[in-house]
Amino acid sequence: MRFDLRAAFGAQARPPARRLALAAALGAAVAAGQAPWNLWAVALPALGFLTALVAGEARAARRIWLGWIGGAGYFAAALFWIVEPFLIDVARHGWMAPFALLLMAFGMALFWALAAAVAGLGRGAGTRALGFALGLAATDLLRGYIFTGFPWALVGHIWIGTPVMQAAAWIGPVGLTALTTLAAALPVLGRSLAARAGLAAAAVLALAALWSAGTARLAAPDPARDPAIRVRLVQPDADQRRKWQGDMWQVFLDRLLVASAEPAEKPLDLIVWPETAVPFLLERSGPFFEGELAVAAQGVPVATGIQRSEGARYFNSLAVIDGKGKVGAVYDKWHLVPFGEYVPVAELAARFGLAAFAAQEGYGYTAGPGARVLDLGRAGKVLPLICYEAVFPQDLNAAPERADWILQITNDGWFGRVAGPYQHLAQARLRAVEQGLPVLRAANTGVTAAIDAKGRVRQSLALGAEGWFDADVPAALPPTLYARTGDLPATIALGMAILALGLARRRQSH
């Protein structure tokens, strides 16, 4: 049997332009469920119509085209902020911005094309819809791991901020995606208008039940933390475009020092500065730590983002400085951003002008040894995360022991001021629910926030604001099912469901 390239990708294989445009528009509407818009009531029906559009196409090539273009619309609308890092230094990197968006949108859309291929396991529109729903969930799982992973803007993220999000404590983010895609596909299983209406009502009732269960979980009394932990989070509004211009580094450093020196109503156990807050390498910062920092902190330990080096290797790190200015625990970021903090095949990429954006030295950072928990004494046991690491639930599950709370330092100034920082905050909220642990995050430009173990933002500083606040670290909940099992149950369930769909088709063909 010979593969015919023209049959697969030629003009006859493509759906009409109006159907492709409809798929792209529906995909973009699904993205309306992502932060900062959070329009799940728009996203869910849009996903249902897109599922019907894909499932209604009997020809495999056309179905894959519809999935691909629908995915491109989704990822272009959800991840348009990806151009922002290229606009920090427009003269040097600005030309890459449109290519980055196109490559991101159409590259990530290949996962939706794969889901449309999985839909082909069904013989009719109803079973193809089921296959597409399972394929979307499976590819959301896959893109969290493949090529170091990029589990951003998962379909299930449309529920962040709603009571449905509480289900992530049991089924995790991929489980949320599966619930969403199956709910969207359910009406397509009906063969008549009345049947489809009934199935749509069943999907709404199922989601309403999840909403009610989540509301009940949110209403349950929260335990008290004993002993209490008091933390100050500082946001200097260190805009990335100005951070390294002239003496602006000193302006932003002074803001951090002034905020840290402000009197506290209650004794503090820790002060937190954002990612790369200190503009010196760690090994050269001793005089600053023992002088200005120790004076400002008045005996309170400070956790700060800083870069450090070992010979020719550089690390993006979090260092804890004790009340006397001495360096204590140090954590090195280990899940780095490809092309942002390191460049794969660096020497070859450098010939095309591609170097790491975030790193100040060489072609990028060296990855740290892995997840760890820091014992900060009165501040408790902390699981540190640096920026991008908070989008990977499996990284939190990789910690060697359970922490008392999660500390994220980040520089969301790279993400612009429209959608990226809010999507990053949303994922931190989801991590809190999945683990049953509070998350405190300090960001250079925002959003700095204290999040409880149910994902609720208790205190925050607005994006683009300069300031600080003191927060009592919320209490932890008992370890969740997802914290104990991770993505394994979802992987098994999706694999078995797709296998069953394939076996059903094989039986029908004999």
Coordinates of C-alpha atoms in Angstrom, one line a residue:
M1 CA 0.0 0.0 0.0
R2 CA 1.5 3.3 -1.1
F3 CA 1.0 6.5 0.7
D4 CA -0.3 9.2 -1.6
L5 CA 1.1 12.6 -0.4
R6 CA -1.2 14.6 -2.8
A7 CA -4.2 12.7 -1.6
A8 CA -3.4 13.5 2.0
F9 CA -2.4 17.1 1.7
G10 CA -3.6 18.3 -1.7
A11 CA -6.5 20.6 -2.5
Q12 CA -9.0 17.8 -2.6
A13 CA -8.0 16.7 0.9
R14 CA -8.6 20.1 2.4
P15 CA -12.0 21.2 3.6
P16 CA -13.5 24.3 2.0
A17 CA -12.0 27.6 3.2
R18 CA -15.1 28.6 5.0
R19 CA -15.1 25.4 7.1
L20 CA -11.4 26.0 8.0
A21 CA -12.2 29.6 8.9
L22 CA -15.1 28.3 11.1
A23 CA -12.8 25.8 12.8
A24 CA -10.2 28.6 13.5
A25 CA -12.9 30.9 14.9
L26 CA -14.3 28.1 17.1
G27 CA -10.8 27.3 18.4
A28 CA -10.2 31.0 19.3
A29 CA -13.6 31.0 21.1
V30 CA -12.4 28.0 23.2
A31 CA -9.4 30.0 24.2
A32 CA -11.8 32.6 25.7
G33 CA -12.0 30.3 28.7
Q34 CA -8.4 30.9 29.6
A35 CA -7.2 33.7 31.9
P36 CA -7.7 36.6 32.0
W37 CA -11.1 36.3 30.3
N38 CA -12.2 33.1 32.1
L39 CA -15.3 32.8 29.8
W40 CA -15.9 29.1 30.3
A41 CA -19.5 29.6 29.3
V42 CA -18.2 30.6 25.8
A43 CA -15.4 28.1 25.7
L44 CA -17.5 25.0 26.4
P45 CA -20.2 25.4 23.7
A46 CA -17.5 26.5 21.2
L47 CA -15.6 23.3 22.0
G48 CA -18.9 21.4 21.4
F49 CA -19.4 22.9 18.0
L50 CA -15.8 22.3 17.0
T51 CA -16.1 18.7 18.1
A52 CA -19.2 18.3 16.0
L53 CA -17.5 19.9 13.0
V54 CA -14.5 17.6 13.3
A55 CA -16.6 14.5 14.0
G56 CA -19.0 15.2 11.2
E57 CA -16.2 14.9 8.6
A58 CA -16.0 11.3 7.4
R59 CA -12.8 11.8 5.4
A60 CA -9.7 11.4 7.6
A61 CA -7.5 14.0 5.8
R62 CA -10.2 16.7 6.0
R63 CA -10.9 15.8 9.7
I64 CA -7.2 16.3 10.5
W65 CA -7.1 19.6 8.7
L66 CA -10.1 20.8 10.7
G67 CA -8.5 19.7 14.0
W68 CA -5.2 21.4 13.0
I69 CA -6.7 24.7 12.0
G70 CA -9.0 24.7 15.0
G71 CA -6.0 24.1 17.2
A72 CA -4.1 26.9 15.5
G73 CA -7.0 29.3 16.3
Y74 CA -7.0 28.1 19.9
F75 CA -3.3 28.4 20.5
A76 CA -2.9 31.7 18.6
A77 CA -5.7 33.2 20.8
A78 CA -4.5 31.7 24.1
L79 CA -0.7 32.1 23.6
F80 CA -0.5 35.4 21.7
W81 CA 1.6 36.8 24.6
I82 CA 4.5 34.6 23.4
V83 CA 5.6 37.5 21.3
E84 CA 6.4 39.6 24.4
P85 CA 9.9 38.3 25.1
F86 CA 10.9 39.2 21.6
L87 CA 9.7 42.8 22.2
I88 CA 11.9 43.4 25.2
D89 CA 14.8 44.2 22.9
V90 CA 13.0 45.0 19.7
A91 CA 16.1 45.9 17.7
R92 CA 17.7 42.5 18.3
H93 CA 14.8 40.1 18.6
G94 CA 11.7 41.9 17.3
W95 CA 11.9 40.3 13.8
M96 CA 11.4 36.9 15.4
A97 CA 8.0 37.8 17.1
P98 CA 5.6 37.0 14.2
F99 CA 7.5 33.8 13.4
A100 CA 7.4 32.7 17.1
L101 CA 3.6 33.2 17.2
L102 CA 3.0 31.3 13.9
L103 CA 5.3 28.5 14.9
M104 CA 3.8 28.2 18.4
A105 CA 0.2 28.3 17.1
F106 CA 0.6 25.9 14.2
G107 CA 3.2 23.7 16.0
M108 CA 1.0 23.2 19.1
A109 CA -2.0 22.7 16.8
L110 CA -0.4 19.5 15.6
F111 CA -1.6 18.0 18.9
W112 CA -5.2 18.8 18.0
A113 CA -4.5 17.4 14.5
L114 CA -3.4 14.2 16.3
A115 CA -6.6 14.2 18.4
A116 CA -8.6 14.5 15.1
A117 CA -6.7 11.5 13.9
V118 CA -7.7 9.6 17.0
A119 CA -11.3 10.5 16.2
G120 CA -10.9 8.2 13.2
L121 CA -11.2 5.3 15.6
G122 CA -14.9 5.9 15.5
R123 CA -17.1 4.8 12.6
G124 CA -19.9 7.3 13.0
A125 CA -20.1 11.0 14.0
G126 CA -20.9 10.1 17.6
T127 CA -18.0 7.7 18.2
R128 CA -15.7 10.1 16.2
A129 CA -16.7 12.8 18.7
L130 CA -15.8 10.5 21.5
G131 CA -12.5 9.8 19.9
F132 CA -11.8 13.5 19.4
A133 CA -12.6 14.2 23.1
L134 CA -10.3 11.4 24.3
G135 CA -7.6 12.5 21.8
L136 CA -7.7 16.1 23.1
A137 CA -7.3 14.9 26.7
A138 CA -4.5 12.5 25.7
T139 CA -2.6 15.1 23.8
D140 CA -3.0 17.6 26.7
L141 CA -1.3 14.9 28.8
L142 CA 1.4 14.3 26.1
R143 CA 2.4 17.9 25.7
G144 CA 3.0 18.1 29.4
Y145 CA 5.9 15.8 29.0
I146 CA 7.2 15.6 25.4
F147 CA 10.2 17.7 24.4
T148 CA 10.6 18.8 28.1
G149 CA 6.9 19.7 28.2
F150 CA 4.6 22.7 27.7
P151 CA 1.4 22.1 29.6
W152 CA 0.2 25.7 29.2
A153 CA -3.4 26.5 28.2
L154 CA -4.7 23.0 28.8
V155 CA -8.4 22.8 27.9
G156 CA -9.2 22.0 31.5
H157 CA -7.8 25.3 32.6
I158 CA -11.0 27.0 31.7
W159 CA -12.3 25.9 35.1
I160 CA -9.6 27.7 37.1
G161 CA -11.3 30.1 39.5
T162 CA -14.6 28.1 39.5
P163 CA -15.7 25.5 42.0
V164 CA -15.1 22.8 39.3
M165 CA -11.4 23.4 39.8
Q166 CA -11.6 21.6 43.1
A167 CA -11.9 18.3 41.2
A168 CA -8.2 18.6 40.4
A169 CA -7.4 17.5 43.9
W170 CA -8.5 14.0 42.7
I171 CA -8.1 13.9 38.9
G172 CA -5.4 16.6 38.2
P173 CA -5.3 18.9 35.2
V174 CA -5.6 16.2 32.6
G175 CA -8.7 14.9 34.3
L176 CA -10.2 18.4 34.1
T177 CA -9.5 18.4 30.4
A178 CA -11.1 15.0 30.0
L179 CA -14.2 16.1 31.8
T180 CA -14.4 19.1 29.6
T181 CA -13.9 17.5 26.3
L182 CA -16.3 14.6 27.1
A183 CA -18.9 17.1 28.2
A184 CA -18.5 19.0 25.0
A185 CA -18.7 15.8 22.9
L186 CA -21.7 14.2 24.7
P187 CA -24.4 16.0 22.7
V188 CA -22.8 14.9 19.4
L189 CA -23.5 11.2 20.4
G190 CA -27.2 11.8 19.8
R191 CA -28.7 10.8 16.4
S192 CA -31.7 13.1 16.6
L193 CA -32.2 16.7 17.7
A194 CA -34.1 15.6 20.7
A195 CA -31.4 13.1 21.7
R196 CA -28.8 15.7 21.3
A197 CA -30.7 18.1 23.5
G198 CA -31.1 15.5 26.2
L199 CA -27.4 14.6 26.1
A200 CA -26.5 18.3 26.3
A201 CA -28.8 18.6 29.4
A202 CA -27.0 15.6 30.9
A203 CA -23.6 17.2 30.3
V204 CA -24.9 20.4 32.0
L205 CA -26.2 18.4 35.0
A206 CA -22.9 16.6 35.3
L207 CA -21.0 19.8 35.4
A208 CA -23.5 21.3 37.8
A209 CA -22.9 18.4 40.1
L210 CA -19.2 19.0 40.0
W211 CA -19.8 22.7 40.6
S212 CA -21.9 21.8 43.7
A213 CA -19.3 19.4 45.0
G214 CA -16.6 22.0 44.5
T215 CA -18.7 24.6 46.3
A216 CA -19.1 22.2 49.3
R217 CA -15.4 21.7 49.4
L218 CA -14.7 25.4 49.4
A219 CA -17.3 25.9 52.2
A220 CA -15.7 23.3 54.5
P221 CA -13.8 24.8 57.4
D222 CA -10.1 25.3 56.9
P223 CA -7.6 24.1 59.5
A224 CA -5.5 26.6 61.3
R225 CA -1.7 26.6 60.9
D226 CA 0.1 26.1 64.2
P227 CA 2.5 27.7 64.6
A228 CA 1.7 30.6 62.4
I229 CA 4.1 31.6 59.7
R230 CA 4.3 35.3 58.6
V231 CA 5.8 36.2 55.3
R232 CA 6.4 39.5 53.5
L233 CA 6.2 39.4 49.7
V234 CA 7.8 42.3 47.8
Q235 CA 7.0 43.4 44.2
P236 CA 9.3 46.1 42.9
D237 CA 7.6 46.5 39.5
A238 CA 11.0 45.9 37.8
D239 CA 9.9 46.2 34.2
Q240 CA 12.0 43.9 32.0
R241 CA 12.5 46.5 29.3
R242 CA 14.2 48.9 31.8
K243 CA 15.7 46.4 34.3
W244 CA 19.2 46.5 32.8
Q245 CA 19.1 50.0 31.4
G246 CA 21.7 52.4 32.9
D247 CA 21.3 52.6 36.7
M248 CA 17.7 51.3 36.8
W249 CA 18.9 48.1 38.5
Q250 CA 19.8 50.3 41.5
V251 CA 16.3 51.9 41.4
F252 CA 14.7 48.5 41.6
L253 CA 17.1 47.2 44.2
D254 CA 16.3 50.3 46.4
R255 CA 12.6 49.6 46.1
L256 CA 13.2 46.1 47.4
L257 CA 15.3 47.3 50.3
V258 CA 12.9 50.1 51.3
A259 CA 9.9 47.7 51.2
S260 CA 11.8 45.1 53.3
A261 CA 12.6 47.8 55.9
E262 CA 9.0 48.8 56.4
P263 CA 7.8 48.0 60.0
A264 CA 5.6 44.9 60.4
E265 CA 2.5 44.7 62.5
K266 CA 3.5 41.1 63.5
P267 CA 6.9 39.5 63.6
L268 CA 8.1 38.2 60.2
D269 CA 9.5 34.8 59.6
L270 CA 10.6 35.4 56.0
I271 CA 10.9 38.2 53.4
V272 CA 10.6 37.1 49.8
W273 CA 12.1 38.9 46.7
P274 CA 11.3 37.8 43.1
E275 CA 13.3 35.9 40.6
T276 CA 16.7 37.5 39.7
A277 CA 15.9 40.4 42.1
V278 CA 19.6 40.8 43.1
P279 CA 21.6 42.1 40.1
F280 CA 24.9 40.6 41.3
L281 CA 26.1 37.0 41.1
L282 CA 25.7 35.1 44.4
E283 CA 29.4 34.7 44.9
R284 CA 30.0 38.4 44.6
S285 CA 27.1 39.5 46.8
G286 CA 28.6 39.0 50.3
P287 CA 29.2 42.7 51.1
F288 CA 25.7 43.6 49.9
F289 CA 24.1 40.8 51.9
E290 CA 26.0 41.6 55.1
G291 CA 25.5 45.4 54.7
E292 CA 22.4 46.9 53.1
L293 CA 20.3 43.7 53.0
A294 CA 20.9 42.8 56.7
V295 CA 20.2 46.4 57.8
A296 CA 16.9 46.5 55.8
A297 CA 15.7 43.0 56.8
Q298 CA 16.4 43.7 60.5
G299 CA 17.3 40.1 61.3
V300 CA 14.6 38.5 59.2
P301 CA 15.8 35.9 56.6
V302 CA 15.3 36.8 53.0
A303 CA 14.6 34.4 50.1
T304 CA 15.7 36.0 46.8
G305 CA 16.1 35.2 43.2
I306 CA 19.7 35.5 42.1
Q307 CA 22.1 34.2 39.5
R308 CA 25.2 32.2 40.5
S309 CA 28.1 30.6 38.7
E310 CA 30.4 27.6 39.0
G311 CA 33.3 28.1 36.5
A312 CA 31.7 28.5 33.1
R313 CA 28.3 27.3 34.3
Y314 CA 25.5 29.7 35.4
F315 CA 22.4 28.9 37.4
N316 CA 19.1 30.6 38.0
S317 CA 18.8 30.3 41.7
L318 CA 16.9 31.0 44.9
A319 CA 19.1 31.8 47.9
V320 CA 18.1 32.2 51.5
I321 CA 20.0 34.8 53.3
D322 CA 19.9 34.7 57.1
G323 CA 19.3 37.6 59.5
K324 CA 23.1 38.4 59.5
G325 CA 23.5 38.4 55.8
K326 CA 25.0 34.9 55.5
V327 CA 24.0 32.6 52.6
G328 CA 22.1 29.6 53.7
A329 CA 20.1 27.2 51.5
V330 CA 20.4 27.6 47.8
Y331 CA 18.1 26.1 45.2
D332 CA 18.9 25.9 41.5
K333 CA 16.1 25.9 38.9
W334 CA 16.1 22.6 37.1
H335 CA 13.2 22.8 34.6
L336 CA 14.5 25.4 32.3
V337 CA 12.7 27.2 29.5
P338 CA 13.9 26.1 26.0
F339 CA 15.2 29.0 24.0
G340 CA 14.5 31.3 27.0
E341 CA 17.0 30.0 29.6
Y342 CA 19.0 27.6 27.5
V343 CA 19.3 27.0 23.8
P344 CA 19.3 23.3 22.6
V345 CA 22.2 22.7 20.3
A346 CA 23.5 26.1 21.4
E347 CA 26.5 26.4 19.1
L348 CA 24.5 25.7 16.0
A349 CA 21.6 28.0 17.1
A350 CA 24.0 30.8 17.9
R351 CA 25.0 31.0 14.2
F352 CA 21.4 32.1 13.5
G353 CA 21.4 34.7 16.3
L354 CA 19.5 32.5 18.8
A355 CA 20.7 32.9 22.3
A356 CA 18.9 32.6 25.6
F357 CA 16.9 35.7 26.5
A358 CA 16.7 35.4 30.3
A359 CA 20.4 34.5 31.0
Q360 CA 22.9 37.3 31.3
E361 CA 25.9 35.1 30.4
G362 CA 26.7 32.7 27.6
Y363 CA 24.0 30.6 25.9
G364 CA 21.9 30.0 29.0
Y365 CA 21.7 28.4 32.4
T366 CA 22.7 25.0 33.6
A367 CA 19.9 22.9 35.1
G368 CA 20.0 22.2 38.8
P369 CA 19.9 18.7 40.2
G370 CA 16.1 18.5 40.7
A371 CA 13.2 19.2 43.1
R372 CA 14.0 19.7 46.7
V373 CA 12.4 20.9 49.9
L374 CA 14.2 23.6 52.0
D375 CA 13.9 23.7 55.8
L376 CA 13.6 27.4 56.6
G377 CA 13.3 27.0 60.4
R378 CA 10.5 29.1 61.7
A379 CA 9.2 29.6 58.1
G380 CA 8.7 25.9 57.8
K381 CA 9.6 23.4 55.1
V382 CA 9.2 25.0 51.7
L383 CA 9.1 23.6 48.1
P384 CA 10.7 26.3 46.0
L385 CA 9.7 26.9 42.4
I386 CA 11.3 29.4 40.0
C387 CA 9.0 30.9 37.4
Y388 CA 8.2 28.3 34.7
E389 CA 8.5 25.4 37.1
A390 CA 5.1 26.1 38.5
V391 CA 3.4 25.0 35.2
F392 CA 4.5 21.4 35.7
P393 CA 2.4 19.4 38.2
Q394 CA 4.7 16.4 37.9
D395 CA 7.6 18.5 39.1
L396 CA 5.8 19.2 42.4
N397 CA 5.1 15.5 42.7
A398 CA 8.8 14.8 42.2
A399 CA 9.7 16.5 45.5
P400 CA 11.4 14.1 47.9
E401 CA 9.1 15.0 50.8
R402 CA 5.9 16.9 51.5
A403 CA 6.5 20.6 52.2
D404 CA 4.5 22.9 54.5
W405 CA 3.9 25.3 51.6
I406 CA 5.1 26.2 48.1
L407 CA 7.2 29.3 47.4
Q408 CA 7.3 30.5 43.8
I409 CA 9.5 33.4 42.7
T410 CA 9.0 34.6 39.2
N411 CA 9.7 37.3 36.6
D412 CA 6.5 37.6 34.7
G413 CA 7.8 40.8 33.2
W414 CA 8.8 38.6 30.2
F415 CA 5.1 37.8 29.6
G416 CA 3.7 41.3 29.0
R417 CA 0.7 42.8 30.8
V418 CA -2.3 41.3 29.1
A419 CA -2.7 37.6 29.4
G420 CA 0.6 35.8 30.2
P421 CA 1.0 36.8 33.8
Y422 CA -2.6 36.0 34.6
Q423 CA -2.4 32.6 33.0
H424 CA 0.8 31.9 35.1
L425 CA -1.1 33.0 38.2
A426 CA -4.0 30.7 37.3
Q427 CA -1.7 27.7 37.1
A428 CA -0.2 28.5 40.5
R429 CA -3.8 28.4 41.8
L430 CA -4.3 25.0 40.2
R431 CA -1.0 23.6 41.7
A432 CA -2.4 24.6 45.2
V433 CA -5.5 22.6 44.7
E434 CA -3.7 19.6 43.2
Q435 CA -1.3 19.4 46.1
G436 CA -3.5 20.7 49.0
L437 CA -0.7 23.2 49.8
P438 CA -0.8 27.0 49.9
V439 CA 1.3 28.8 47.3
L440 CA 3.0 32.2 48.0
R441 CA 4.4 33.8 44.9
A442 CA 6.6 36.9 44.5
A443 CA 6.8 38.5 41.0
N444 CA 8.9 41.3 39.7
T445 CA 5.9 43.1 37.9
G446 CA 3.0 41.0 39.3
V447 CA 0.9 39.2 40.1
T448 CA 2.3 38.7 43.6
A449 CA -0.1 36.6 45.6
A450 CA -0.9 34.5 48.6
I451 CA -3.0 31.5 47.6
D452 CA -4.6 29.1 50.0
A453 CA -4.7 25.3 49.6
K454 CA -8.0 25.4 47.8
G455 CA -6.6 27.8 45.1
R456 CA -8.2 31.0 46.4
V457 CA -6.2 34.2 46.1
R458 CA -6.2 35.6 49.7
Q459 CA -4.0 38.6 49.1
S460 CA -2.4 40.0 45.9
L461 CA -0.7 43.0 44.3
A462 CA -2.0 44.1 40.9
L463 CA 0.0 43.6 37.8
G464 CA 2.3 46.6 37.2
A465 CA 2.0 47.8 40.8
E466 CA 5.0 48.5 43.2
G467 CA 4.4 47.4 46.8
W468 CA 4.5 44.7 49.4
F469 CA 2.2 42.9 51.8
D470 CA 2.6 40.7 54.8
A471 CA 0.6 37.4 54.8
D472 CA 0.0 34.6 57.2
V473 CA 0.8 31.4 55.3
P474 CA -2.5 29.5 55.0
A475 CA -2.7 26.0 56.4
A476 CA -2.0 22.9 54.4
L477 CA -4.7 20.3 53.7
P478 CA -4.0 16.5 53.9
P479 CA -2.2 15.1 50.8
T480 CA -4.6 14.9 47.9
L481 CA -5.2 11.8 45.8
Y482 CA -3.5 13.6 42.9
A483 CA -0.5 14.4 45.0
R484 CA -0.1 10.7 45.7
T485 CA -0.8 9.3 42.2
G486 CA 0.0 12.1 39.8
D487 CA -1.0 11.5 36.1
L488 CA -0.8 7.7 36.3
P489 CA -4.5 7.1 36.7
A490 CA -5.4 9.5 33.9
T491 CA -2.8 7.9 31.6
I492 CA -4.2 4.5 32.3
A493 CA -7.8 5.5 31.9
L494 CA -7.2 7.4 28.6
G495 CA -5.1 4.6 27.2
M496 CA -7.7 2.0 28.0
A497 CA -10.5 4.2 26.6
I498 CA -8.7 4.8 23.3
L499 CA -7.8 1.1 23.1
A500 CA -11.4 0.1 23.7
L501 CA -12.6 2.5 20.9
G502 CA -10.0 1.0 18.5
L503 CA -11.0 -2.6 19.4
A504 CA -14.7 -1.7 18.9
R505 CA -14.0 -0.4 15.4
R506 CA -12.0 -3.5 14.6
R507 CA -14.9 -5.8 15.7
Q508 CA -17.3 -3.8 13.6
S509 CA -15.1 -4.0 10.6
H510 CA -15.1 -7.9 10.7

